[in-house]
CSV table of C-alpha atoms and ligand atoms in Angstrom, one decimal:
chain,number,residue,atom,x,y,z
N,12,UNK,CA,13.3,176.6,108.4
N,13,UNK,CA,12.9,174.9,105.1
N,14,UNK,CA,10.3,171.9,106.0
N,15,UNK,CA,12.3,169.4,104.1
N,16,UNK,CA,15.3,169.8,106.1
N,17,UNK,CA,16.9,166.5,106.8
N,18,UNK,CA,18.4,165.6,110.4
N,19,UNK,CA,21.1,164.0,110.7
N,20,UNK,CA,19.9,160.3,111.2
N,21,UNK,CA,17.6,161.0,107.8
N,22,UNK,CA,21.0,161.6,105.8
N,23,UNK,CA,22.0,158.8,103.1
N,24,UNK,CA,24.5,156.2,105.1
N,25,UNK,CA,25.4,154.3,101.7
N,26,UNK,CA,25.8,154.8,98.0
N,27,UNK,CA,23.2,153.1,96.0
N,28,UNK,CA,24.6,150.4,93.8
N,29,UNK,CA,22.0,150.5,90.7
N,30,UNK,CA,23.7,147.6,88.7
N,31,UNK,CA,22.4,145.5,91.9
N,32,UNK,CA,18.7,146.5,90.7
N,33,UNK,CA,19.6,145.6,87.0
N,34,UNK,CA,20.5,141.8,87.8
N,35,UNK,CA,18.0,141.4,90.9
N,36,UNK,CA,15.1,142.9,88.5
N,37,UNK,CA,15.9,143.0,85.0
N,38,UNK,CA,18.6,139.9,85.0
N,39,UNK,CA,20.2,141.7,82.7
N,40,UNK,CA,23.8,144.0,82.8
N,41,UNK,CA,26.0,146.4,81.0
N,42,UNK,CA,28.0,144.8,78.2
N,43,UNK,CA,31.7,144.4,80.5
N,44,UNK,CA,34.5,146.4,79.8
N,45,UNK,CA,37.1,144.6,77.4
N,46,UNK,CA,41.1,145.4,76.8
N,47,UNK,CA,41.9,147.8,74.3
N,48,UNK,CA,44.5,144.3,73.1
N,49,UNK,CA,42.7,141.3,73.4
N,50,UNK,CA,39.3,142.6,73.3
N,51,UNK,CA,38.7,140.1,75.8
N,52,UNK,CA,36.5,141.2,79.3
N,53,UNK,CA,39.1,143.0,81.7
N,54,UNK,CA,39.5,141.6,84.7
N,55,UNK,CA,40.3,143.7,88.5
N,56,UNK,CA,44.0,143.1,87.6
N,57,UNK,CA,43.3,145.5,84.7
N,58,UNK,CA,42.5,148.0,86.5
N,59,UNK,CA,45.0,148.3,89.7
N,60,UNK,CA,47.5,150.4,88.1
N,61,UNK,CA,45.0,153.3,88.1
N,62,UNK,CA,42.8,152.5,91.3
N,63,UNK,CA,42.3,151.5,94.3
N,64,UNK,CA,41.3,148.2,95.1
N,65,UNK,CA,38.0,149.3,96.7
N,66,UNK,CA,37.0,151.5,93.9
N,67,UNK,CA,38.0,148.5,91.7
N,68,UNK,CA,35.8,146.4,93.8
N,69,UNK,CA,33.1,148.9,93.0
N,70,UNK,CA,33.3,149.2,89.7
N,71,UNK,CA,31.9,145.5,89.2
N,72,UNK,CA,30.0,145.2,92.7
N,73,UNK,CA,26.5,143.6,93.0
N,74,UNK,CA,25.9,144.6,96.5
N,75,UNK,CA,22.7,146.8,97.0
N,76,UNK,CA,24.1,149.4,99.1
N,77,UNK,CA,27.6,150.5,99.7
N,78,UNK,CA,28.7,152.4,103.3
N,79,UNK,CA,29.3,155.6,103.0
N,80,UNK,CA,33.1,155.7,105.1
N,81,UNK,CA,32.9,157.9,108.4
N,82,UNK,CA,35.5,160.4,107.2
N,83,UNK,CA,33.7,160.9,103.7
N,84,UNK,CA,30.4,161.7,105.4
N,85,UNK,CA,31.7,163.6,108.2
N,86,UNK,CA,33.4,166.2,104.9
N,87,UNK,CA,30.1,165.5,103.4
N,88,UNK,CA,28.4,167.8,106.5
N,89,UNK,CA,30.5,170.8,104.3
N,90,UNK,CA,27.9,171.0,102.6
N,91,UNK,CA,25.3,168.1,102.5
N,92,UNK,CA,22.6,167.3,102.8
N,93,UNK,CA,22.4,169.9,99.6
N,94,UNK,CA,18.6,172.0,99.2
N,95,UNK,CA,15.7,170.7,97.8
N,96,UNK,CA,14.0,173.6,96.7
N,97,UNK,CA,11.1,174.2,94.3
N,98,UNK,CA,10.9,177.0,91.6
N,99,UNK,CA,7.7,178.8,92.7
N,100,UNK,CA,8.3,181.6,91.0
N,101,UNK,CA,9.3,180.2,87.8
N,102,UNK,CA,6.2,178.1,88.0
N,103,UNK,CA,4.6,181.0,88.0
N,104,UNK,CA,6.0,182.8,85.4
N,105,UNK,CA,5.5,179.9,82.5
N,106,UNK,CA,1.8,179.8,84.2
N,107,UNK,CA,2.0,176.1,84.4
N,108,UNK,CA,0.2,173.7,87.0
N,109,UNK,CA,3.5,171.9,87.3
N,110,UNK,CA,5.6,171.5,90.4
N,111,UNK,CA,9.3,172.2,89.6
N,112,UNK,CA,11.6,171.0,92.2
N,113,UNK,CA,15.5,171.4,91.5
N,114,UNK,CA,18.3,169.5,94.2
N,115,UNK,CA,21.0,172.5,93.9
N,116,UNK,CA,24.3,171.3,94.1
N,117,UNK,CA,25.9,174.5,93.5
N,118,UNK,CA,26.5,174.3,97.3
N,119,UNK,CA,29.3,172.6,97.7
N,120,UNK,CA,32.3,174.6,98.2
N,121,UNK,CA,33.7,174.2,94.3
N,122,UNK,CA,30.3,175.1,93.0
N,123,UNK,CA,29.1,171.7,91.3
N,124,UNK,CA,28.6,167.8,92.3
N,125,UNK,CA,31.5,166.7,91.7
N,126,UNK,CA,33.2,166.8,95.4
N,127,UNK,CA,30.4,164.2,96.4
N,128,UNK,CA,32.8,161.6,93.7
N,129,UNK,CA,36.3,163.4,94.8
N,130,UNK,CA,35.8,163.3,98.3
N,131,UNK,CA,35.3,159.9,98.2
N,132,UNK,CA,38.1,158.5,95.2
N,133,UNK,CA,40.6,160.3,97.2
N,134,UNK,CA,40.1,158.5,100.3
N,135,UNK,CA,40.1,155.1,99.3
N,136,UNK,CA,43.5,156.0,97.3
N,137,UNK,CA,45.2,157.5,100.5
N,138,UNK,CA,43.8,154.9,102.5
N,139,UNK,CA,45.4,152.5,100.0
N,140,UNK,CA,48.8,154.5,100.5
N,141,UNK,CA,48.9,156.6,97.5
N,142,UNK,CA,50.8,159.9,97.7
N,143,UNK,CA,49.2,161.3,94.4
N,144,UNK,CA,46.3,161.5,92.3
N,145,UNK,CA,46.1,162.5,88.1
N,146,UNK,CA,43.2,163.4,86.4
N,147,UNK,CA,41.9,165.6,83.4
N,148,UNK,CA,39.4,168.6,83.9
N,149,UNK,CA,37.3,170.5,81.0
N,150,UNK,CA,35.9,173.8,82.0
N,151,UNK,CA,37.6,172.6,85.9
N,152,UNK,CA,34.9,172.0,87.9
N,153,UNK,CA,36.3,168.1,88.3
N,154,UNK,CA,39.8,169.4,88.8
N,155,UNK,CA,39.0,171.9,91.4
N,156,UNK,CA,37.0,169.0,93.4
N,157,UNK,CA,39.6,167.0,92.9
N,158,UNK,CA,41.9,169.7,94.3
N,159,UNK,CA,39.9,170.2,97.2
N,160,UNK,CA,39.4,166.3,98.1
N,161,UNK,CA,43.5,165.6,97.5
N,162,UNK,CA,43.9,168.9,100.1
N,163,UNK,CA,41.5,167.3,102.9
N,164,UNK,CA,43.9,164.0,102.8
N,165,UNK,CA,47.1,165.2,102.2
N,166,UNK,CA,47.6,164.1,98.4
N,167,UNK,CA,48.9,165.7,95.7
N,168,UNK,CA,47.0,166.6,92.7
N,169,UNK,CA,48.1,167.2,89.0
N,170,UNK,CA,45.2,168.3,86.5
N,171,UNK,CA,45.6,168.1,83.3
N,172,UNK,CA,43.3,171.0,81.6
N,173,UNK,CA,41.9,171.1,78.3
N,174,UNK,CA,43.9,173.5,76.5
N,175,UNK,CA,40.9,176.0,75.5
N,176,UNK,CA,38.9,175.8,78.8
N,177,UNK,CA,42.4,176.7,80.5
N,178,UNK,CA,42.1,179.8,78.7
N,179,UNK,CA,39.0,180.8,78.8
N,180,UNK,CA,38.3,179.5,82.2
N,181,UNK,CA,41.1,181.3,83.9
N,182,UNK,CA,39.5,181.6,87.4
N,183,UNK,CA,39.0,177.6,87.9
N,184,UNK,CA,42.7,177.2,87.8
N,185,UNK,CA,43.0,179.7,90.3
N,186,UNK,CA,40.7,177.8,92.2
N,187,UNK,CA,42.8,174.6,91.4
N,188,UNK,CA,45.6,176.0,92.2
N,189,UNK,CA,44.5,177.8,95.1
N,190,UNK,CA,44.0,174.1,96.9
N,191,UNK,CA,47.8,173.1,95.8
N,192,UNK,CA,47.1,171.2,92.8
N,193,UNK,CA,49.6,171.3,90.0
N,194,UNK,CA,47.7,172.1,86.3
N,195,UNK,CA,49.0,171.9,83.1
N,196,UNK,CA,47.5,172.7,79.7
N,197,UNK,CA,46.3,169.6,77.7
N,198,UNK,CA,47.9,168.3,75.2
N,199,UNK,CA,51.4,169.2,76.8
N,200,UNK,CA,55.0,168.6,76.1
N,201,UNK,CA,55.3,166.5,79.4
N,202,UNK,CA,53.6,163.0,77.9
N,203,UNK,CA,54.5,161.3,75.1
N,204,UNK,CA,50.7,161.2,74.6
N,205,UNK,CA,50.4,165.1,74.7
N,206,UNK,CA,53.6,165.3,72.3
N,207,UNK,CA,52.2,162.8,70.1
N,208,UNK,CA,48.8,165.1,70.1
N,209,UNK,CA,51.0,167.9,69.4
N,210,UNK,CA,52.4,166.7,66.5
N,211,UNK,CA,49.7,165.7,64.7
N,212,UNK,CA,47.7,168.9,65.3
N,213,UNK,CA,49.6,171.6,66.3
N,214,UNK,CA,46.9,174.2,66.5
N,215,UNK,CA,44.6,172.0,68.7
N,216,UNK,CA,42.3,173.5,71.3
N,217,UNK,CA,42.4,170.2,73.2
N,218,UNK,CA,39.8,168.1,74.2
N,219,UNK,CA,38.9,165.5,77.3
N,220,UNK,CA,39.9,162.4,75.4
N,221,UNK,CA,43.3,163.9,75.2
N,222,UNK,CA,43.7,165.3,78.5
N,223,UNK,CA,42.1,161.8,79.6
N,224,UNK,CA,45.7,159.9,78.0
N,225,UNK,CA,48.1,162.4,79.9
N,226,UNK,CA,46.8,161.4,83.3
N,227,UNK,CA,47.1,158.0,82.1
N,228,UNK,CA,50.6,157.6,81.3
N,229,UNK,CA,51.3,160.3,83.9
N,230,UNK,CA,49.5,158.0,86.8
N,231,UNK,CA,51.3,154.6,85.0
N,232,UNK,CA,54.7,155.9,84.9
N,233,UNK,CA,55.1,157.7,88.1
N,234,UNK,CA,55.6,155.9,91.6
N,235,UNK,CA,52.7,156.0,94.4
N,236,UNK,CA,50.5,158.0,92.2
N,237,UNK,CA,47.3,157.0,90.5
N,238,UNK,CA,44.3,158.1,87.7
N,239,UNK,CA,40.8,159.4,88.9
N,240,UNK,CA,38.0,159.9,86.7
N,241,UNK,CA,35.4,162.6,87.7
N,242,UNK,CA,32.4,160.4,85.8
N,243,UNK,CA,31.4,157.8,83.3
N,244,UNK,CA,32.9,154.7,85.9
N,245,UNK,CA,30.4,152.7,87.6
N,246,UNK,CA,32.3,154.1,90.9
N,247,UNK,CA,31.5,157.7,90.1
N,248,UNK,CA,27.9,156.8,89.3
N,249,UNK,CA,27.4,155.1,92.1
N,250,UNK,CA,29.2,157.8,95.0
N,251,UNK,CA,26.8,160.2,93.4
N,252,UNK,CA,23.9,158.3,94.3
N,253,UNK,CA,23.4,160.8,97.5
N,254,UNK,CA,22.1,163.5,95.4
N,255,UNK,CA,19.1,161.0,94.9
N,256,UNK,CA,18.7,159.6,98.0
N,257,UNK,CA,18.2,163.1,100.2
N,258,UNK,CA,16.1,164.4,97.0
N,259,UNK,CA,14.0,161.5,97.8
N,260,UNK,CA,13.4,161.8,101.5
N,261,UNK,CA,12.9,165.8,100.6
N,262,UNK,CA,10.2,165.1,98.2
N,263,UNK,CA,8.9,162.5,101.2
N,264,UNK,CA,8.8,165.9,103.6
N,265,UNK,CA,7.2,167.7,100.8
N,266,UNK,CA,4.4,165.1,100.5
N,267,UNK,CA,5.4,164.7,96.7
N,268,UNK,CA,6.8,162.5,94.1
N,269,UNK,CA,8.4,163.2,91.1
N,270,UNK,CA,7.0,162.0,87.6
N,271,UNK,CA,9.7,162.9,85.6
N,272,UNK,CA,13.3,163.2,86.8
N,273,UNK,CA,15.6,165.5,84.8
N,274,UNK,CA,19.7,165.8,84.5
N,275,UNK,CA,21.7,166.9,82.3
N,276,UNK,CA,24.5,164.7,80.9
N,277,UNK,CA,28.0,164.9,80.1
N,278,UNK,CA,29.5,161.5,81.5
N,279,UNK,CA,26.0,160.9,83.3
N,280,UNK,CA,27.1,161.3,86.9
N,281,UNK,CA,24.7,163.9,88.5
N,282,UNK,CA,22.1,162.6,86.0
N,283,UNK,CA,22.9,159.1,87.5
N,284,UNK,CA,22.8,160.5,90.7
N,285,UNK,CA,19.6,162.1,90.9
N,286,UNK,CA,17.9,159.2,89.0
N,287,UNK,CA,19.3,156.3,90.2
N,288,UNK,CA,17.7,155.8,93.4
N,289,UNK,CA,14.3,156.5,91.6
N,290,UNK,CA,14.7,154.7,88.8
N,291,UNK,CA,15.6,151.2,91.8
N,292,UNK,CA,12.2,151.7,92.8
N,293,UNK,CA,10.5,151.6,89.9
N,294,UNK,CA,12.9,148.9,88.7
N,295,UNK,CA,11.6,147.1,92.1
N,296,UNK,CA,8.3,147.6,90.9
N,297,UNK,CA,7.5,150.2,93.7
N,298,UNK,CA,6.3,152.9,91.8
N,299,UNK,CA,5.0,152.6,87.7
N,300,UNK,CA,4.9,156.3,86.7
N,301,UNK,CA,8.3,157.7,86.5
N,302,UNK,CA,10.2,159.0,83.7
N,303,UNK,CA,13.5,159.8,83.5
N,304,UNK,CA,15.5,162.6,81.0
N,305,UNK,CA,18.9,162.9,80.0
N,306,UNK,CA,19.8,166.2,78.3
N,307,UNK,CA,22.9,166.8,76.2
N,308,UNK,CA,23.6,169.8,74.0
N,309,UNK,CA,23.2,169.4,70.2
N,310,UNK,CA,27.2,170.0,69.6
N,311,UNK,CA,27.7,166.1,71.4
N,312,UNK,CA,24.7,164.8,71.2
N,313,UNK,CA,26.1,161.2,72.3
N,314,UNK,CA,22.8,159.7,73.3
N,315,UNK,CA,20.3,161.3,70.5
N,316,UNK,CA,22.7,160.8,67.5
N,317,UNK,CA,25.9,158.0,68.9
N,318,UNK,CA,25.8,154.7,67.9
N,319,UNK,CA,25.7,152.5,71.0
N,320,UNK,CA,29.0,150.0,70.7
N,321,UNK,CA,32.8,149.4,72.5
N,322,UNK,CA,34.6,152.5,72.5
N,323,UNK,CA,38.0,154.2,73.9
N,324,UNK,CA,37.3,156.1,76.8
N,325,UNK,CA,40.2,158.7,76.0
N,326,UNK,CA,41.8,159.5,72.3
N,327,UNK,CA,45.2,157.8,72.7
N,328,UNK,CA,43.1,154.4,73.5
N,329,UNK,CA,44.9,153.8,76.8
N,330,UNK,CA,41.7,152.7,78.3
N,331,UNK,CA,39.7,149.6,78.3
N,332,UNK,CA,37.1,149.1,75.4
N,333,UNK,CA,33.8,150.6,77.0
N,334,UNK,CA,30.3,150.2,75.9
N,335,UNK,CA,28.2,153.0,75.0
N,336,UNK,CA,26.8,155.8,73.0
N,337,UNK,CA,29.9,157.1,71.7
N,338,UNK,CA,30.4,160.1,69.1
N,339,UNK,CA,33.5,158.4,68.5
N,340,UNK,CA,36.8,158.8,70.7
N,341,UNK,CA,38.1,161.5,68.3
N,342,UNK,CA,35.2,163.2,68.2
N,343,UNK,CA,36.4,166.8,68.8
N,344,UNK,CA,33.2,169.1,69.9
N,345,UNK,CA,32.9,172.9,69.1
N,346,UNK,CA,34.3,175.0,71.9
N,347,UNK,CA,30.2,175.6,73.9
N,348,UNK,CA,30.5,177.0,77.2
N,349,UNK,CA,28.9,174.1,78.8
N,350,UNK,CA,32.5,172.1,78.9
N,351,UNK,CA,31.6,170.0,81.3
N,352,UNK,CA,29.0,168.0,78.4
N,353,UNK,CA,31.5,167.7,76.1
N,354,UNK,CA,32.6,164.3,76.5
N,355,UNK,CA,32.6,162.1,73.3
N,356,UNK,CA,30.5,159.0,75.1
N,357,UNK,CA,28.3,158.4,78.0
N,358,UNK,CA,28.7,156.2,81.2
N,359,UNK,CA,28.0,152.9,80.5
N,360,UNK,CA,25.3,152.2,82.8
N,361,UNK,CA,23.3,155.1,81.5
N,362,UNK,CA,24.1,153.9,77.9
N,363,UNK,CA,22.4,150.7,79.0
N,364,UNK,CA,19.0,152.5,80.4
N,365,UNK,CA,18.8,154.0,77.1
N,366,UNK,CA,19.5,151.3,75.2
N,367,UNK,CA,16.8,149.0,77.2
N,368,UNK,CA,14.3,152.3,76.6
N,369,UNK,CA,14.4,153.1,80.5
N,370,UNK,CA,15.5,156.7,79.9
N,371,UNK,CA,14.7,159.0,77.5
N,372,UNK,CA,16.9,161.7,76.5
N,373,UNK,CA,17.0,165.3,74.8
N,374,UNK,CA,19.4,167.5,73.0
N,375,UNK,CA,19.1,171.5,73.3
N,376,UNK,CA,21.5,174.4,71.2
N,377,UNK,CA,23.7,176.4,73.9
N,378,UNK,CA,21.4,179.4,73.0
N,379,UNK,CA,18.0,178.0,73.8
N,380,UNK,CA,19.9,177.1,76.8
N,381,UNK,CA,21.2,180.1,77.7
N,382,UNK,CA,17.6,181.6,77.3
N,383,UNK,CA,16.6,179.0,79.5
N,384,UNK,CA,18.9,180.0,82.4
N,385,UNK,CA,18.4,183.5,82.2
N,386,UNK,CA,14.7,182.8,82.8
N,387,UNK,CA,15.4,180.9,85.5
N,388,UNK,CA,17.8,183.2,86.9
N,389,UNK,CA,15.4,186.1,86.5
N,390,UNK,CA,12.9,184.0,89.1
N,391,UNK,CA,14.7,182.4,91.1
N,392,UNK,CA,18.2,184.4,91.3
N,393,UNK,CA,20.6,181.4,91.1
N,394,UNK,CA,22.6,181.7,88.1
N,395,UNK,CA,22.9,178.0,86.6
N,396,UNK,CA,26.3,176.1,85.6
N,397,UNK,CA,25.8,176.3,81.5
N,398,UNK,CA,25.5,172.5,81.9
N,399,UNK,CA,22.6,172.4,84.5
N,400,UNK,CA,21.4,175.1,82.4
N,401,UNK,CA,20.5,172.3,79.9
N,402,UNK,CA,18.1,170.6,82.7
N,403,UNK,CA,16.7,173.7,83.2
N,404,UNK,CA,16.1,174.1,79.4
N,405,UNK,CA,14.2,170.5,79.6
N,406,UNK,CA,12.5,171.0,83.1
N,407,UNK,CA,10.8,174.2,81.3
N,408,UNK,CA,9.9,172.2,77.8
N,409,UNK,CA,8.1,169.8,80.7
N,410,UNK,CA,6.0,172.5,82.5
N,411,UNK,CA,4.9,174.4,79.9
N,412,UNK,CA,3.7,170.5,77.8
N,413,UNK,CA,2.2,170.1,81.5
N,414,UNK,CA,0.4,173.8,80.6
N,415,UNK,CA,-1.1,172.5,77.1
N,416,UNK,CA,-2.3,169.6,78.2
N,417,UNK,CA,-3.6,170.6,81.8
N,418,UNK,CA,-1.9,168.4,84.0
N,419,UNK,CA,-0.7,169.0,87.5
N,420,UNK,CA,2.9,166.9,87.0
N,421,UNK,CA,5.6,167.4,89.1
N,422,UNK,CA,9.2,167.5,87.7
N,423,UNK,CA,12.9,167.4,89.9
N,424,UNK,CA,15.7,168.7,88.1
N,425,UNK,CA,19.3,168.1,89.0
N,426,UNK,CA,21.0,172.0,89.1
N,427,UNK,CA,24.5,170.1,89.2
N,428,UNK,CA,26.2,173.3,89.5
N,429,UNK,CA,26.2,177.2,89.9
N,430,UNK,CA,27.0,179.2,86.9
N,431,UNK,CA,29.4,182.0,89.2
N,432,UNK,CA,32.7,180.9,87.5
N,433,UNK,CA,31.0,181.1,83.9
N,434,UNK,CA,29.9,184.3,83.5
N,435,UNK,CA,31.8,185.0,80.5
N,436,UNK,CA,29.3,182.9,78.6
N,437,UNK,CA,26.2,184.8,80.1
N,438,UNK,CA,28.0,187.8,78.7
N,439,UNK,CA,28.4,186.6,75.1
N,440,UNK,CA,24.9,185.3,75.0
N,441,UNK,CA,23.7,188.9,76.1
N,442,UNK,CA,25.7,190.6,74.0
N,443,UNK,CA,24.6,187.9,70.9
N,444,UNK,CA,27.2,187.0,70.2
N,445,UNK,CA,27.1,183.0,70.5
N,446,UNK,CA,25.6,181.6,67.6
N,447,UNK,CA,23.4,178.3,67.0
N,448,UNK,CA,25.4,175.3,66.4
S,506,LIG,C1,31.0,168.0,85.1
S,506,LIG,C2,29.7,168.6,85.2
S,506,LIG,C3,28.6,168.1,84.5
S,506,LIG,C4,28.7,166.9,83.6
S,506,LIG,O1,29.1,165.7,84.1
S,506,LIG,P1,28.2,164.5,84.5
S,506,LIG,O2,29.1,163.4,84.8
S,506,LIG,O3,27.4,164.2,83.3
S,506,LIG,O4,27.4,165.0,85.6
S,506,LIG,C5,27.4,168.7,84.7
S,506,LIG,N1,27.2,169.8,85.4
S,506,LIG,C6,28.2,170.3,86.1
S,506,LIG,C7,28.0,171.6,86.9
S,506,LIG,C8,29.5,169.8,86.0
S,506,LIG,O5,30.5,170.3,86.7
C-alpha cells in the first residue's frame, strides 16, 4: 500500500477559500467584477440569471473554509482522494537530487480535474431547482465532466464545442454524449451570438470566447436552465482547492514539503487548486520558502506577455468586466493540441498573485512540451494531458537547475489530466510534424 494513502477521516471536508487569506493577511483583494454597461462593480443580482445562489455566494465569500456537501463528497470517493506519487524514475533519468512529486488527476473517471468543479456546480443548481445546465468545452474535457456531474443529478446538459476541437477531438463528444449531454459545434446557427460569429467570419475554427456567448444566451433565454463555467470564477478556484489539500497531507505522510509548486494554466483552476492551500500558509506566515509556477504555452501566453486590466470573459461581451491578464477577448490562439490552455485571460485571483509578484509564471512551445511528456511517459508510463504536459515541461527545467546548482529541492506538479483521449497529438509530434509556434 502506497504510505501516503489517506483514510477516510484524513480527506479534505471543505474547499479552501483563498480570497479569505488575501484580506486576513495581505488586506488587500482582486479588483471586483464590473458590468459590461455601467462599468460599475456588479452586484449578486448580476449574477442570478446564470447561477445559483450558493455559487453566487461563493464567488465573493470571505469565509476561510467552505463544507464540502455530503452528496459531493460521497461522488468524490469515485475517485478521490487522487495519488500522490513521486517520479523516481524520471528523477533518475535527468540525474538530479530533486524530489519530483506529481498529484495525478488523470483518475477521475473523465480523465482530468475538472469533475472535482462539475460535481459540485451541478448540485447546488439542482438543489436550487434547475432542470438544465449550458456551458462551452475546448478540447472536452470540461464538457464531458460536466456531462458526467448533470448525469449523477438528473440534469440535462448542452455543450457547446469549439468548432475545431469538435473535429479533431472526436472521441470526447463520444464521451459527452455517451453521459446524455446534447453538443453542438461552436459558433452555431442556434444563437444569435453564434450567427452573428458566423457572419463575420465564415471560415472560423471557433474559439472559447465564442462558445462561452452561446451558453450565455442559451442559459438567459431558456426556462429552468442555467451557465456553468469549468474555471476562471472564484467558485471554480475554490471547489478545486481539494487537489491541494490531500497533496498536502500526502507530502505530510511522505515527511516532505514542497519548495516549488507547479501547474499549468489555462483559466488557473488545477494550478489554483494545487497551490492554493500552500500558498494560505505561507500567506499565514507558516512557512517562508515556497514558490509557486504557472505555465502557459507560448501561443497564449496570458500571464508572460497580457496586459493585466478589465476584460470580457467571452467574445460577444455578455459577461461582466473581469480583471486580469488578458490577451484580449478576441484573441484567437493557433489550433495547439493543448486546448484546454487556450483561453484568452486568466482567473482573476491568479491574475492578482501575479500581479502582487506571489507567483511566478512560464511559457513553453507545444514541442518542447511534447518532448517533455514523452520523457515522462518513457519513466513513468502515464501519458500526460498535452496541458499537464506543460507542468511536466517546467517540473523538469526545475530538477535539472536543481542538478547545476547541487541542491536537494523538492518540486509537486499538478498532472491535471491523462493524455489517453489525445493521442493524435503524440502522433503528430512523432511523426514531426507539429511545428514551433
Ligand atoms: C481544462 C484543463 C486544463 C486547463 O484549465 P485550468 O482551469 O487552467 O486548470 C488543464 N489541464 C487539463 C487536463 C484540463 O482538462
Amino acid at each position: 500500500m502506497n504510505k501516503n494513502m489517506l483514510g477516510s477521516r484524513e480527506r479534505p471536508s471543505t474547499y479552501l477559500n483563498l480570497p479569505y487569506y488575501l484580506h486576513t493577511y495581505l488586506g488587500q483583494l482582486p479588483d471586483p467584477p464590473l458590468s459590461p454597461k455601467t462599468n460599475q462593480p456588479i452586484g449578486p443580482e448580476a449574477l442570478a440569471p446564470l447561477f445559483p445562489m450558493e455559487l453566487v455566494k461563493q464567488e465573493v465569500s470571505l469565509e476561510k473554509e467552505i463544507p464540502i456537501p455530503d452528496e459531493v463528497r460521497q461522488l468524490y470517493t469515485m475517485f478521490r482522494p487522487s495519488p500522490l506519487l513521486r517520479a523516481k524514475r524520471l528523477e533518475k533519468a535527468l540525474d538530479t537530487p530533486a524530489h519530483i512529486y506529481f498529484k495525478y488527476e488523470g483518475v477521475s473517471p473523465v480523465g482530468s480535474h475538472k469533475l472535482n468543479t462539475a460535481l459540485a456546480q451541478a448540485y447546488y443548481n439542482k438543489k436550487e431547482g434547475i432542470r438544465a445546465l449550458t456551458t462551452e468545452t475546448g478540447a472536452g474535457q470540461w464538457g464531458s465532466a460536466l456531462a458526467l456531474a448533470c448525469r449523477m443529478f438528473g440534469l440535462s446538459c448542452h455543450v457547446f464545442m469549439v468548432k475545431g476541437s469538435y473535429e479533431q477531438k472526436p472521441y470526447r463528444r463520444t464521451v459527452m454524449k455517451l453521459y446524455g449531454a446534447t453538443v453542438t459545434p461552436s459558433p452555431s446557427d442556434t444563437t444569435h451570438a453564434g450567427r452573428a460569429f458566423l457572419k463575420h467570419f465564415p471560415d472560423t475554427r471557433g474559439s472559447l470566447g465564442m462558445a462561452i456567448s452561446e451558453a450565455i444566451e442559451m442559459a438567459v433565454t431558456k426556462p429552468h436552465t442555467h451557465y456553468a463555467l469549468g474555471s476562471v470564477l472564484n467558485h471554480v478556484m475554490l471547489h478545486q482547492t481539494i487537489i491541494g489539500q490531500e497533496a498536502m497531507r500526502q507530502m505530510e505522510k511522505e515527511g516532505e514539503y514542497p519548495d516549488v509548486v507547479i501547474g499549468c494554466c489555462g483559466g488557473g483552476s488545477n494550478l489554483a487548486g494545487i497551490a492554493f492551500p500552500f500558498l494560505a500558509q505561507k500567506l499565514s506566515g507558516r512557512v517562508k520558502h515556497l514558490r509557486v509556477v504557472a505555465v502557459e504555452p507560448t501561443a497564449c501566453p496570458s500571464l508572460t506577455r497580457g496586459v493585466y486590466r478589465y476584460d470580457s470573459g467571452d467574445t460577444a461581451g455578455m459577461t461582466p468586466l473581469l480583471k486580469m491578464y488578458t490577451m484580449g477577448s478576441d484573441f484567437i490562439p493557433s489550433s495547439i493540441h493543448a486546448g484546454g490552455l487556450r483561453y484568452h485571460g486568466d482567473s482573476p485571483l491568479v491574475s492578482f498573485l501575479y500581479h502582487k509578484k506571489r507567483i511566478e509564471a512560464a511559457a513553453y512551445d507545444q514541442l518542447d512540451v511534447f518532448a517533455a511528456a514523452k520523457v515522462f511517459a518513457q519513466n513513468e508510463g502515464i501519458i500526460p494531458a498535452p496541458e499537464s504536459a506543460h507542468a511536466v515541461k517546467h517540473a523538469i527545467v526545475e530538477a535539472i537547475r536543481a542538478k547545476e546548482e547541487g541542491k536537494k529541492k523538492v518540486i509537486l506538479f499538478n498532472m491535471s489530466g491523462h493524455g489517453l483521449l489525445d493521442l493524435e497529438g503524440y502522433e503528430q509530434y512523432m511523426e514531426g510534424k507539429l511545428k514551433r509556434e
